[in-house]
Amino acid sequence: MLSEALRGHLDALILAVLEGEPLHGYAVMEALQVRSGGTLDLPTGSLYPALRRLERSGLLESEWSTVGGRRRRTYRLTSAGGRALAAERTEWRSFAAMVDGVLGAGPEPAAD
Amino acid sequence: MLSEALRGHLDALILAVLEGEPLHGYAVMEALQVRSGGTLDLPTGSLYPALRRLERSGLLESEWSTVGGRRRRTYRLTSAGGRALAAERTEWRSFAAMVDGVLGAGPEPAAD
DNA sequence: CAACATACGTAGCTGAGCTACATGTAGGCA
DNA sequence: TGCCTACATGTAGCTCAGCTACGTATGTTG
């Protein structure tokens, strides 16, 4: 369904699922699948680098733990991450409004 | 305002402004500025290659003309372009709905 | 033991959009 | 006359986010 469309919006989605509670990478992947209604099936090669990028940017911080013999890296929003998320939400809304405006409803001519 | 956000959506916007009437490149640029409420200020280095790409894909066709001593390349939607635009509109809607769904309204906790 | 889910990660490619530049005409203005 | 701006088109080259395709390791199930 999506490929390049996601560009520039993935960060917002990741931050959003981490807003409520800290999650480890694999859980973020599952949360995105659930919250998108199964539409968003993010490959690990997209998710993990994105998480590390967000951490490097200071929007996330992580902590290792071991559960059932498996190492987990749990990510949590920083305060900067929270602010970034708010900004991304605003940006998304104006972007979506812009696209909606340009795309229009369809072939119907605008009321002149 | 936007940069990477546009990725994968620009084609739809271009096709949309060409839906009503054929326009030459520069006019497409201005039409996008107007229809986006001044938000979308597309550099020529983005627009012209995009137009040529869309023509190569068969979604647009072009014709040269000279107006006031200046050469213009006027693009018009092909029937394939019309179909592509309809598809892009649908895709955009489901994509936007997906993002809206994942982003949520904000920090308010969902009704439990 | 094989296969699968869980869990993490990187190397390398792709490609759309951007920056920066080049080209040329028409018109305003000093 | 020269300069700047608007009009009009175009390319070379960079960037870098997301994807493909790997590799590693553990726990569980058949």
mmCIF file of N, CA, C and O (backbone and C1' of nucleotides) in Angstrom, chain D residues 1-27:
data_model
loop_
_atom_site.group_PDB
_atom_site.id
_atom_site.type_symbol
_atom_site.label_atom_id
_atom_site.label_comp_id
_atom_site.label_asym_id
_atom_site.label_seq_id
_atom_site.Cartn_x
_atom_site.Cartn_y
_atom_site.Cartn_z
ATOM 1 P P DT D 1 22.831 50.820 -26.488
ATOM 2 O "O5'" DT D 1 24.327 51.145 -26.005
ATOM 3 C "C5'" DT D 1 24.462 52.382 -25.220
ATOM 4 C "C4'" DT D 1 24.573 52.070 -23.727
ATOM 5 C "C3'" DT D 1 24.654 50.557 -23.430
ATOM 6 O "O3'" DT D 1 25.964 50.242 -22.944
ATOM 7 C "C1'" DT D 1 23.011 51.672 -22.030
ATOM 8 P P DG D 2 26.281 48.706 -22.444
ATOM 9 O "O5'" DG D 2 25.653 48.600 -20.983
ATOM 10 C "C5'" DG D 2 26.080 49.494 -19.966
ATOM 11 C "C4'" DG D 2 25.324 49.194 -18.685
ATOM 12 C "C3'" DG D 2 25.360 47.723 -18.276
ATOM 13 O "O3'" DG D 2 25.742 47.654 -16.902
ATOM 14 C "C1'" DG D 2 23.122 48.489 -18.341
ATOM 15 P P DC D 3 25.838 46.221 -16.130
ATOM 16 O "O5'" DC D 3 24.460 46.164 -15.319
ATOM 17 C "C5'" DC D 3 24.124 47.235 -14.446
ATOM 18 C "C4'" DC D 3 22.801 46.945 -13.763
ATOM 19 C "C3'" DC D 3 22.661 45.496 -13.294
ATOM 20 O "O3'" DC D 3 22.221 45.496 -11.948
ATOM 21 C "C1'" DC D 3 20.791 46.109 -14.616
ATOM 22 P P DC D 4 22.358 44.153 -11.042
ATOM 23 O "O5'" DC D 4 20.849 43.897 -10.629
ATOM 24 C "C5'" DC D 4 19.995 45.016 -10.327
ATOM 25 C "C4'" DC D 4 18.553 44.682 -10.620
ATOM 26 C "C3'" DC D 4 18.128 43.278 -10.167
ATOM 27 O "O3'" DC D 4 17.096 43.425 -9.197
ATOM 28 C "C1'" DC D 4 17.350 43.754 -12.377
ATOM 29 P P DT D 5 16.657 42.149 -8.309
ATOM 30 O "O5'" DT D 5 15.263 41.733 -8.960
ATOM 31 C "C5'" DT D 5 14.248 42.727 -9.135
ATOM 32 C "C4'" DT D 5 13.226 42.243 -10.153
ATOM 33 C "C3'" DT D 5 12.716 40.823 -9.889
ATOM 34 O "O3'" DT D 5 11.334 40.900 -9.616
ATOM 35 C "C1'" DT D 5 13.208 41.160 -12.196
ATOM 36 P P DA D 6 10.491 39.574 -9.189
ATOM 37 O "O5'" DA D 6 9.787 39.108 -10.548
ATOM 38 C "C5'" DA D 6 8.823 39.947 -11.164
ATOM 39 C "C4'" DA D 6 8.433 39.364 -12.513
ATOM 40 C "C3'" DA D 6 7.938 37.913 -12.437
ATOM 41 O "O3'" DA D 6 6.739 37.823 -13.193
ATOM 42 C "C1'" DA D 6 9.665 38.093 -14.039
ATOM 43 P P DC D 7 5.907 36.473 -13.289
ATOM 44 O "O5'" DC D 7 6.462 35.816 -14.636
ATOM 45 C "C5'" DC D 7 6.192 36.459 -15.884
ATOM 46 C "C4'" DC D 7 6.921 35.746 -16.998
ATOM 47 C "C3'" DC D 7 6.556 34.255 -17.169
ATOM 48 O "O3'" DC D 7 6.152 34.062 -18.508
ATOM 49 C "C1'" DC D 7 8.891 34.565 -17.222
ATOM 50 P P DA D 8 5.275 32.735 -18.831
ATOM 51 O "O5'" DA D 8 6.359 31.574 -18.858
ATOM 52 C "C5'" DA D 8 7.070 31.302 -20.064
ATOM 53 C "C4'" DA D 8 8.207 30.337 -19.855
ATOM 54 C "C3'" DA D 8 7.949 29.093 -18.997
ATOM 55 O "O3'" DA D 8 7.537 28.021 -19.833
ATOM 56 C "C1'" DA D 8 10.214 29.937 -18.879
ATOM 57 P P DT D 9 7.477 26.508 -19.242
ATOM 58 O "O5'" DT D 9 8.972 25.981 -19.379
ATOM 59 C "C5'" DT D 9 9.567 25.938 -20.674
ATOM 60 C "C4'" DT D 9 10.988 25.453 -20.584
ATOM 61 C "C3'" DT D 9 11.133 24.079 -19.937
ATOM 62 O "O3'" DT D 9 11.480 23.114 -20.924
ATOM 63 C "C1'" DT D 9 12.814 25.619 -19.206
ATOM 64 P P DG D 10 11.417 21.563 -20.540
ATOM 65 O "O5'" DG D 10 12.831 21.346 -19.855
ATOM 66 C "C5'" DG D 10 13.996 21.451 -20.669
ATOM 67 C "C4'" DG D 10 15.222 21.580 -19.817
ATOM 68 C "C3'" DG D 10 15.488 20.407 -18.885
ATOM 69 O "O3'" DG D 10 16.106 19.356 -19.609
ATOM 70 C "C1'" DG D 10 16.220 22.529 -18.027
ATOM 71 P P DT D 11 16.402 17.974 -18.817
ATOM 72 O "O5'" DT D 11 17.874 18.165 -18.227
ATOM 73 C "C5'" DT D 11 18.902 18.695 -19.053
ATOM 74 C "C4'" DT D 11 20.163 18.842 -18.209
ATOM 75 C "C3'" DT D 11 20.539 17.570 -17.444
ATOM 76 O "O3'" DT D 11 21.958 17.414 -17.528
ATOM 77 C "C1'" DT D 11 20.235 19.354 -15.921
ATOM 78 P P DA D 12 22.631 16.016 -17.251
ATOM 79 O "O5'" DA D 12 23.659 16.374 -16.081
ATOM 80 C "C5'" DA D 12 24.360 17.621 -16.092
ATOM 81 C "C4'" DA D 12 25.134 17.789 -14.793
ATOM 82 C "C3'" DA D 12 25.580 16.483 -14.145
ATOM 83 O "O3'" DA D 12 26.829 16.707 -13.485
ATOM 84 C "C1'" DA D 12 24.034 17.593 -12.720
ATOM 85 P P DG D 13 27.594 15.471 -12.839
ATOM 86 O "O5'" DG D 13 27.235 15.624 -11.291
ATOM 87 C "C5'" DG D 13 27.368 16.902 -10.688
ATOM 88 C "C4'" DG D 13 26.801 16.862 -9.276
ATOM 89 C "C3'" DG D 13 27.043 15.542 -8.537
ATOM 90 O "O3'" DG D 13 27.482 15.863 -7.224
ATOM 91 C "C1'" DG D 13 24.761 16.099 -8.463
ATOM 92 P P DC D 14 27.994 14.707 -6.226
ATOM 93 O "O5'" DC D 14 27.128 14.988 -4.925
ATOM 94 C "C5'" DC D 14 26.974 16.334 -4.480
ATOM 95 C "C4'" DC D 14 25.808 16.428 -3.509
ATOM 96 C "C3'" DC D 14 25.823 15.346 -2.433
ATOM 97 O "O3'" DC D 14 25.814 15.967 -1.156
ATOM 98 C "C1'" DC D 14 23.688 15.475 -3.505
ATOM 99 P P DT D 15 26.002 15.052 0.180
ATOM 100 O "O5'" DT D 15 24.662 15.398 0.969
ATOM 101 C "C5'" DT D 15 23.613 16.068 0.320
ATOM 102 C "C4'" DT D 15 22.269 15.712 0.952
ATOM 103 C "C3'" DT D 15 22.339 14.710 2.097
ATOM 104 O "O3'" DT D 15 21.389 15.103 3.055
ATOM 105 C "C1'" DT D 15 20.988 13.825 0.351
ATOM 106 P P DC D 16 21.630 14.754 4.633
ATOM 107 O "O5'" DC D 16 20.446 13.756 4.976
ATOM 108 C "C5'" DC D 16 19.157 13.914 4.364
ATOM 109 C "C4'" DC D 16 18.453 12.574 4.280
ATOM 110 C "C3'" DC D 16 18.987 11.519 5.272
ATOM 111 O "O3'" DC D 16 17.900 10.729 5.709
ATOM 112 C "C1'" DC D 16 19.053 10.649 3.130
ATOM 113 P P DA D 17 17.323 10.905 7.202
ATOM 114 O "O5'" DA D 17 15.812 10.416 7.100
ATOM 115 C "C5'" DA D 17 14.922 11.056 6.205
ATOM 116 C "C4'" DA D 17 14.023 10.036 5.522
ATOM 117 C "C3'" DA D 17 13.565 8.889 6.423
ATOM 118 O "O3'" DA D 17 12.251 8.533 6.031
ATOM 119 C "C1'" DA D 17 14.833 8.014 4.619
ATOM 120 P P DG D 18 11.310 7.696 7.015
ATOM 121 O "O5'" DG D 18 11.236 6.285 6.291
ATOM 122 C "C5'" DG D 18 10.528 6.171 5.061
ATOM 123 C "C4'" DG D 18 11.015 4.958 4.282
ATOM 124 C "C3'" DG D 18 10.822 3.622 5.006
ATOM 125 O "O3'" DG D 18 9.856 2.875 4.269
ATOM 126 C "C1'" DG D 18 12.970 3.784 3.946
ATOM 127 P P DC D 19 9.593 1.325 4.547
ATOM 128 O "O5'" DC D 19 10.576 0.614 3.511
ATOM 129 C "C5'" DC D 19 10.452 0.894 2.118
ATOM 130 C "C4'" DC D 19 11.344 -0.045 1.309
ATOM 131 C "C3'" DC D 19 11.198 -1.504 1.719
ATOM 132 O "O3'" DC D 19 10.979 -2.311 0.564
ATOM 133 C "C1'" DC D 19 13.491 -0.810 1.845
ATOM 134 P P DT D 20 10.730 -3.912 0.769
ATOM 135 O "O5'" DT D 20 12.108 -4.578 0.329
ATOM 136 C "C5'" DT D 20 12.820 -4.059 -0.787
ATOM 137 C "C4'" DT D 20 14.107 -4.842 -1.003
ATOM 138 C "C3'" DT D 20 14.002 -6.330 -0.694
ATOM 139 O "O3'" DT D 20 14.740 -7.058 -1.679
ATOM 140 C "C1'" DT D 20 15.687 -5.345 0.657
ATOM 141 P P DA D 21 14.671 -8.691 -1.717
ATOM 142 O "O5'" DA D 21 16.015 -9.102 -0.988
ATOM 143 C "C5'" DA D 21 17.206 -8.333 -1.184
ATOM 144 C "C4'" DA D 21 18.274 -8.791 -0.196
ATOM 145 C "C3'" DA D 21 18.097 -10.239 0.279
ATOM 146 O "O3'" DA D 21 19.353 -10.889 0.268
ATOM 147 C "C1'" DA D 21 18.275 -8.807 2.118
ATOM 148 P P DC D 22 19.399 -12.552 0.262
ATOM 149 O "O5'" DC D 22 20.529 -12.861 1.326
ATOM 150 C "C5'" DC D 22 20.218 -12.743 2.706
ATOM 151 C "C4'" DC D 22 21.300 -11.965 3.387
ATOM 152 C "C3'" DC D 22 21.781 -12.645 4.655
ATOM 153 O "O3'" DC D 22 23.043 -13.245 4.414
ATOM 154 C "C1'" DC D 22 21.049 -10.385 5.113
ATOM 155 P P DG D 23 23.480 -14.552 5.239
ATOM 156 O "O5'" DG D 23 23.786 -13.972 6.704
ATOM 157 C "C5'" DG D 23 24.678 -12.868 6.888
ATOM 158 C "C4'" DG D 23 24.739 -12.525 8.371
ATOM 159 C "C3'" DG D 23 24.668 -13.762 9.252
ATOM 160 O "O3'" DG D 23 25.733 -13.786 10.195
ATOM 161 C "C1'" DG D 23 23.019 -12.176 9.914
ATOM 162 P P DT D 24 25.979 -15.104 11.103
ATOM 163 O "O5'" DT D 24 25.286 -14.676 12.472
ATOM 164 C "C5'" DT D 24 25.749 -13.531 13.177
ATOM 165 C "C4'" DT D 24 24.884 -13.302 14.414
ATOM 166 C "C3'" DT D 24 24.659 -14.568 15.240
ATOM 167 O "O3'" DT D 24 25.394 -14.481 16.455
ATOM 168 C "C1'" DT D 24 22.635 -13.287 14.961
ATOM 169 P P DA D 25 25.626 -15.820 17.357
ATOM 170 O "O5'" DA D 25 24.293 -15.902 18.250
ATOM 171 C "C5'" DA D 25 23.978 -14.850 19.152
ATOM 172 C "C4'" DA D 25 22.571 -15.045 19.671
ATOM 173 C "C3'" DA D 25 22.262 -16.490 20.080
ATOM 174 O "O3'" DA D 25 22.169 -16.548 21.505
ATOM 175 C "C1'" DA D 25 20.446 -15.448 18.921
ATOM 176 P P DT D 26 21.881 -17.990 22.224
ATOM 177 O "O5'" DT D 26 20.352 -17.803 22.625
ATOM 178 C "C5'" DT D 26 19.953 -16.656 23.375
ATOM 179 C "C4'" DT D 26 18.438 -16.690 23.547
ATOM 180 C "C3'" DT D 26 17.919 -18.016 24.100
ATOM 181 O "O3'" DT D 26 17.056 -17.740 25.198
ATOM 182 C "C1'" DT D 26 16.767 -17.456 22.103
ATOM 183 P P DG D 27 16.555 -18.966 26.104
ATOM 184 O "O5'" DG D 27 15.080 -19.176 25.559
ATOM 185 C "C5'" DG D 27 14.153 -18.084 25.623
ATOM 186 C "C4'" DG D 27 12.797 -18.517 25.091
ATOM 187 C "C3'" DG D 27 12.292 -19.867 25.613
ATOM 188 O "O3'" DG D 27 10.905 -19.732 25.892
ATOM 189 C "C1'" DG D 27 12.382 -19.927 23.248
#
